Coordinates of C-alpha atoms in Angstrom, one line a residue:
X1 CA 102.1 126.2 102.4
X2 CA 103.2 129.4 101.7
X3 CA 107.3 128.7 101.1
X4 CA 109.2 126.0 99.2
X5 CA 113.0 126.2 99.3
X6 CA 114.6 124.0 96.3
X7 CA 112.6 123.0 93.7
X8 CA 111.6 119.2 94.3
X9 CA 112.7 115.9 92.9
X10 CA 110.4 112.7 92.9
X11 CA 112.6 111.0 95.1
X12 CA 115.0 113.7 97.0
X13 CA 114.5 114.0 100.9
X14 CA 111.9 116.9 102.0
X15 CA 111.7 118.3 105.6
X16 CA 108.4 119.8 106.5
X17 CA 108.6 122.7 108.5
X18 CA 106.0 123.5 111.0
X19 CA 106.1 127.3 112.5
X20 CA 106.6 128.0 116.3
X21 CA 103.2 129.5 116.8
X22 CA 102.3 132.8 119.0
X23 CA 104.4 131.7 122.2
X24 CA 107.4 134.1 121.3
X25 CA 108.1 136.0 118.2
X26 CA 108.4 134.8 114.6
X27 CA 111.3 133.0 113.1
X28 CA 114.3 135.2 112.4
X29 CA 116.2 132.5 110.4
X30 CA 115.0 132.0 106.5
X31 CA 114.1 128.5 105.7
X32 CA 116.8 128.7 103.0
X33 CA 119.4 128.2 106.1
X34 CA 117.6 125.2 106.6
X35 CA 117.3 124.0 103.3
X36 CA 121.4 124.6 102.1
X37 CA 122.3 122.9 105.3
X38 CA 120.4 119.7 105.2
X39 CA 120.5 119.8 101.4
X40 CA 116.7 118.9 101.4
X41 CA 113.5 120.5 99.8
X42 CA 112.2 122.3 103.3
X43 CA 108.2 122.8 102.8
X44 CA 106.7 125.3 105.3
X45 CA 103.6 124.0 106.4
X46 CA 101.2 126.9 107.7
X47 CA 98.6 125.3 110.1
X48 CA 95.6 127.3 111.9
X49 CA 95.4 128.0 115.3
X50 CA 93.3 130.4 117.3
X51 CA 90.4 130.8 119.2
X52 CA 88.4 130.6 115.9
X53 CA 90.5 127.6 114.7
X54 CA 91.4 125.9 118.3
X55 CA 92.3 122.2 118.8
X56 CA 92.0 120.0 117.0
X57 CA 92.4 121.7 114.1
X58 CA 95.9 122.4 113.9
X59 CA 95.9 118.6 113.9
X60 CA 94.0 118.1 111.3
X61 CA 96.1 121.0 109.2
X62 CA 99.4 119.2 109.5
X63 CA 97.8 115.6 108.7
X64 CA 96.1 117.0 105.8
X65 CA 99.2 119.0 104.7
X66 CA 101.4 115.6 105.2
X67 CA 99.0 114.1 102.6
X68 CA 99.4 116.6 100.0
X69 CA 102.8 116.8 100.1
X70 CA 103.3 113.0 99.6
X71 CA 101.1 113.0 96.7
X72 CA 102.2 115.9 95.1
X73 CA 106.1 116.7 96.0
X74 CA 107.0 112.5 96.3
X75 CA 105.0 111.3 93.4
X76 CA 107.1 109.0 91.9
X77 CA 108.1 107.4 95.2
X78 CA 104.9 107.2 96.7
X79 CA 104.0 105.1 93.6
X80 CA 106.4 102.4 94.9
X81 CA 105.0 99.2 95.9
X82 CA 103.3 99.4 99.8
X83 CA 105.4 96.5 100.4
X84 CA 108.7 97.9 99.5
X85 CA 111.4 98.2 101.9
X86 CA 111.7 101.9 103.1
X87 CA 114.8 102.8 101.9
X88 CA 113.4 103.2 98.2
X89 CA 111.2 105.7 99.2
X90 CA 111.8 109.2 99.2
X91 CA 112.8 110.2 102.8
X92 CA 110.2 112.9 104.7
X93 CA 111.3 114.6 107.9
X94 CA 109.4 117.4 110.4
X95 CA 111.0 120.3 111.9
X96 CA 109.6 123.0 114.2
X97 CA 110.0 124.2 117.9
X98 CA 107.3 125.3 120.6
X99 CA 103.7 124.4 119.3
X100 CA 105.1 123.7 116.2
X101 CA 107.6 121.2 117.8
X102 CA 104.6 119.4 119.6
X103 CA 102.6 118.9 116.0
X104 CA 106.2 118.0 114.2
X105 CA 106.4 115.4 117.4
X106 CA 102.7 114.5 116.5
X107 CA 103.5 114.0 113.1
X108 CA 106.8 111.7 113.4
X109 CA 105.3 109.6 116.5
X110 CA 102.3 108.8 114.1
X111 CA 103.7 108.3 110.6
X112 CA 106.9 106.8 111.1
X113 CA 106.0 103.6 108.8
X114 CA 108.4 101.5 108.5
X115 CA 107.3 99.4 105.3
X116 CA 106.2 102.3 103.4
X117 CA 106.8 106.3 103.0
X118 CA 106.6 107.9 106.4
X119 CA 108.9 110.4 108.5
X120 CA 112.4 108.9 108.8
X121 CA 113.9 112.1 111.1
X122 CA 112.5 114.9 113.5
X123 CA 114.7 117.3 114.6
X124 CA 112.5 119.3 117.3
X125 CA 112.7 122.5 119.6
X126 CA 111.5 123.2 123.0
X127 CA 108.1 120.9 122.4
X128 CA 105.2 121.4 124.7
X129 CA 105.0 117.4 125.2
X130 CA 102.5 117.6 127.8
X131 CA 100.0 120.3 128.5
X132 CA 97.8 119.0 131.3
X133 CA 101.0 119.5 133.5
X134 CA 101.2 123.5 132.9
X135 CA 98.5 124.0 135.5
X136 CA 100.5 122.1 138.2
X137 CA 103.8 122.9 137.8
X138 CA 103.4 125.7 140.3
X139 CA 102.1 126.0 143.8
X140 CA 98.7 126.4 143.1
X141 CA 96.8 124.8 140.7
X142 CA 95.2 126.8 138.1
X143 CA 91.6 126.2 137.0
X144 CA 90.7 123.9 133.8
X145 CA 88.4 123.5 131.8
X146 CA 85.4 121.0 132.6
X147 CA 85.6 118.2 130.1
X148 CA 81.5 117.8 129.6
X149 CA 80.9 122.0 129.3
X150 CA 81.8 123.9 126.1
X151 CA 84.6 126.5 126.9
X152 CA 83.1 130.4 127.0
X153 CA 84.9 131.3 123.5
X154 CA 82.9 128.4 122.1
X155 CA 79.5 129.6 122.9
X156 CA 80.8 133.4 121.9
X157 CA 81.5 132.2 118.8
X158 CA 78.3 130.7 117.9
X159 CA 76.6 134.0 119.5
X160 CA 79.2 136.2 117.0
X161 CA 80.5 137.9 120.2
X162 CA 84.4 138.1 119.2
X163 CA 87.1 136.3 121.0
X164 CA 90.6 137.7 122.0
X165 CA 93.5 135.8 121.0
X166 CA 96.5 136.2 123.0
X167 CA 99.7 137.0 121.5
X168 CA 103.1 136.8 123.2
X169 CA 106.2 138.9 122.6
X170 CA 109.0 136.9 124.8
X171 CA 109.8 133.6 125.8
X172 CA 107.1 131.5 126.8
X173 CA 106.5 131.2 130.6
X174 CA 103.5 129.3 133.0
X175 CA 101.5 132.3 132.6
X176 CA 101.4 132.7 129.1
X177 CA 101.3 128.5 128.7
X178 CA 98.2 129.0 130.7
X179 CA 96.6 132.0 128.9
X180 CA 97.3 130.0 125.6
X181 CA 95.6 126.9 126.4
X182 CA 92.5 128.7 127.4
X183 CA 92.4 130.1 124.0
X184 CA 93.0 127.1 122.3
X185 CA 91.5 124.2 123.5
X186 CA 88.1 123.8 123.9
X187 CA 87.4 121.1 126.4
X188 CA 90.0 119.4 129.1
X189 CA 90.1 116.3 126.8
X190 CA 91.4 118.2 124.0
X191 CA 94.6 118.9 125.5
X192 CA 94.5 115.1 127.4
X193 CA 94.5 113.7 123.9
X194 CA 98.6 112.3 122.7
X195 CA 98.0 114.2 119.5
X196 CA 98.2 117.2 121.4
X197 CA 100.6 115.9 124.1
X198 CA 102.6 113.5 122.4
X199 CA 104.1 112.6 125.9
X200 CA 101.3 110.9 126.2
X201 CA 101.7 108.2 123.7
X202 CA 104.3 106.8 126.3
X203 CA 102.8 107.3 129.6
X204 CA 99.5 108.1 131.4
X205 CA 98.9 111.6 133.0
X206 CA 99.7 112.8 136.0
X207 CA 96.0 113.7 136.3
X208 CA 93.1 112.3 135.7
X209 CA 90.4 114.9 133.8
X210 CA 89.2 117.0 136.1
X211 CA 86.0 116.9 137.3
X212 CA 83.3 120.0 138.7
X213 CA 81.0 120.3 141.3
X214 CA 78.9 122.9 139.5
X215 CA 78.9 124.9 136.3
X216 CA 78.0 128.5 135.5
X217 CA 75.1 129.0 133.5
X218 CA 75.4 131.6 130.2
X219 CA 72.8 134.1 129.9
X220 CA 72.6 134.9 126.2
X221 CA 70.7 138.1 126.8
X222 CA 73.2 139.6 129.2
X223 CA 76.3 138.0 127.6
X224 CA 77.9 137.0 131.3
X225 CA 77.8 134.2 133.2
X226 CA 75.5 134.1 136.1
X227 CA 77.0 134.3 139.2
X228 CA 76.8 131.3 141.5
X229 CA 77.6 130.5 145.1
X230 CA 78.4 126.8 144.4
X231 CA 82.1 125.5 144.3
X232 CA 82.9 125.4 140.7
X233 CA 86.9 124.6 141.5
X234 CA 88.2 121.6 139.4
X235 CA 88.7 118.2 141.5
X236 CA 91.8 117.1 140.7
X237 CA 92.7 113.5 140.9
X238 CA 97.0 112.7 141.2
X239 CA 97.6 109.0 140.1
X240 CA 100.7 107.4 139.8
X241 CA 102.3 107.7 136.0
X242 CA 102.5 104.0 134.4
X243 CA 104.0 103.5 131.0
X244 CA 102.1 102.5 127.8
X245 CA 104.0 100.5 125.0
X246 CA 104.2 102.7 121.8
X247 CA 104.7 102.0 119.4
X248 CA 102.1 99.2 119.4
X249 CA 104.0 95.5 118.6
X250 CA 102.8 94.5 114.8
X251 CA 102.0 98.5 113.9
X252 CA 104.7 98.7 111.5
X253 CA 105.7 101.7 113.1
X254 CA 109.0 102.6 114.1
X255 CA 110.2 105.9 115.9
X256 CA 112.3 108.0 113.6
X257 CA 115.9 109.6 114.3
X258 CA 115.6 112.1 116.3
X259 CA 116.6 115.3 117.6
X260 CA 115.2 117.0 120.5
X261 CA 116.5 120.8 122.0
X262 CA 115.7 122.2 125.0
X263 CA 116.6 125.5 126.5
X264 CA 118.9 124.9 129.7
X265 CA 117.9 128.2 131.4
X266 CA 116.6 128.0 134.7
X267 CA 113.7 130.3 133.0
X268 CA 112.9 128.0 130.7
X269 CA 109.4 126.4 132.0
X270 CA 109.7 123.7 128.7
X271 CA 112.8 122.5 130.1
X272 CA 112.0 119.7 132.5
X273 CA 109.2 118.3 129.7
X274 CA 111.8 118.4 127.0
X275 CA 114.1 115.8 129.2
X276 CA 111.5 114.0 130.2
X277 CA 110.1 113.4 126.2
X278 CA 113.3 112.5 125.6
X279 CA 113.6 110.0 128.3
X280 CA 110.2 108.4 126.8
X281 CA 111.3 108.5 123.3
X282 CA 114.7 106.7 124.5
X283 CA 113.1 104.1 126.6
X284 CA 110.6 103.2 123.9
X285 CA 113.6 102.8 121.6
X286 CA 115.7 100.1 124.2
X287 CA 112.7 97.7 125.6
X288 CA 110.5 97.7 122.7
X289 CA 111.8 97.9 119.5
X290 CA 114.1 94.5 119.8
X291 CA 111.1 92.6 120.4
X292 CA 109.6 94.1 116.7
X293 CA 112.9 94.7 114.9
X294 CA 115.4 91.5 114.5
X295 CA 119.0 92.6 114.2
X296 CA 119.2 96.2 115.7
X297 CA 121.8 97.1 118.0
X298 CA 120.3 96.7 121.7
X299 CA 120.1 99.6 124.1
X300 CA 120.0 102.0 120.5
X301 CA 117.9 105.0 122.4
X302 CA 121.0 107.4 123.1
X303 CA 122.1 107.3 119.4
X304 CA 118.2 107.4 118.0
X305 CA 117.2 110.0 119.8
X306 CA 119.5 113.2 120.3
X307 CA 119.2 115.6 123.4
X308 CA 120.4 119.0 122.8
X309 CA 120.6 121.8 125.8
X310 CA 120.7 125.4 124.4
X311 CA 121.9 128.2 126.7
X312 CA 118.6 130.3 128.1
X313 CA 115.4 129.9 126.2
X314 CA 117.0 127.7 123.5
X315 CA 114.9 129.4 120.8
X316 CA 116.6 129.0 117.4
X317 CA 118.1 131.6 115.1
X318 CA 120.1 130.9 112.1
X319 CA 123.1 129.9 113.7
X320 CA 120.8 127.1 115.5
X321 CA 118.7 126.3 112.7
X322 CA 121.5 125.8 110.3
X323 CA 123.0 123.2 112.8
X324 CA 119.6 121.4 112.5
X325 CA 120.2 121.3 108.9
X326 CA 123.6 119.7 109.3
X327 CA 122.3 117.0 111.5
X328 CA 119.2 116.4 109.3
X329 CA 121.7 115.8 106.1
X330 CA 122.7 112.5 108.0
X331 CA 120.2 111.8 109.8
X332 CA 116.9 111.8 107.5
X333 CA 118.9 109.4 105.2
X334 CA 120.3 107.3 107.6
X335 CA 117.1 105.1 108.1
X336 CA 117.5 101.3 108.4

């Protein structure tokens, strides 16, 4: 953690901010804007992400940071009985865009405990909700990593061979997403994990894990992969998507108040993912929560999951983060 905006009180609301990652230039707004507009303490949590620290390292870092915040920044509330109603606990929120938005979604969906301290609100911008779709959104399928073979970067790291990590200066494109995915996911199953692709908490993947007919052997003496005439293209099996029931009944998880922002420009390759993610979240609230939580209004998904369409790329600046903070001011405290 590199920055703490506003001295925290033991029972005051806290927003965990997750940086956007390497897909776009660094944030241009000060975190004090988020703190002032929300009235919350804001903690920036810097997770590790590079070819040296690929997934699932960022997931582990975020979960470890979340546990540290609960232990050290809300000690008085954390000491309350686990059986106490959540209204007596310090409120926690999470915020981020792009890769930070994906990780914020993961944290919000897995730590939204209703009977003990958990995430009560999540403000998310342009999340990468399903890494498995990126290869298949264009006309041509791009190669994906075989699930049982180590990524070349993993091999090179063990041989102490430097690995390059891509950085991008503009808004995300299909090419930049693919390039980044090749660097930060050692195996295909890493991005088929719902903790990395949060839409998969709510539905099955469109494609099965890819299978390969052959793999290229690595020659350590030449530090190259040997050529082969065998076909090593992935075999992709497309499936009909089916819904998953999430959160599971009797899990004591209840989806937090959520605000999902997407760039509405035609060139935004994450637009459709964001729109689908909102529909999945709303469907979960409407269909499953009424079975577990009695007394809630029926069809509450549109109220609990807000969709905001931003012009063009939709990346946050100071104006946008002030609006997100204003939303947090009510949403983080408005948990039944």
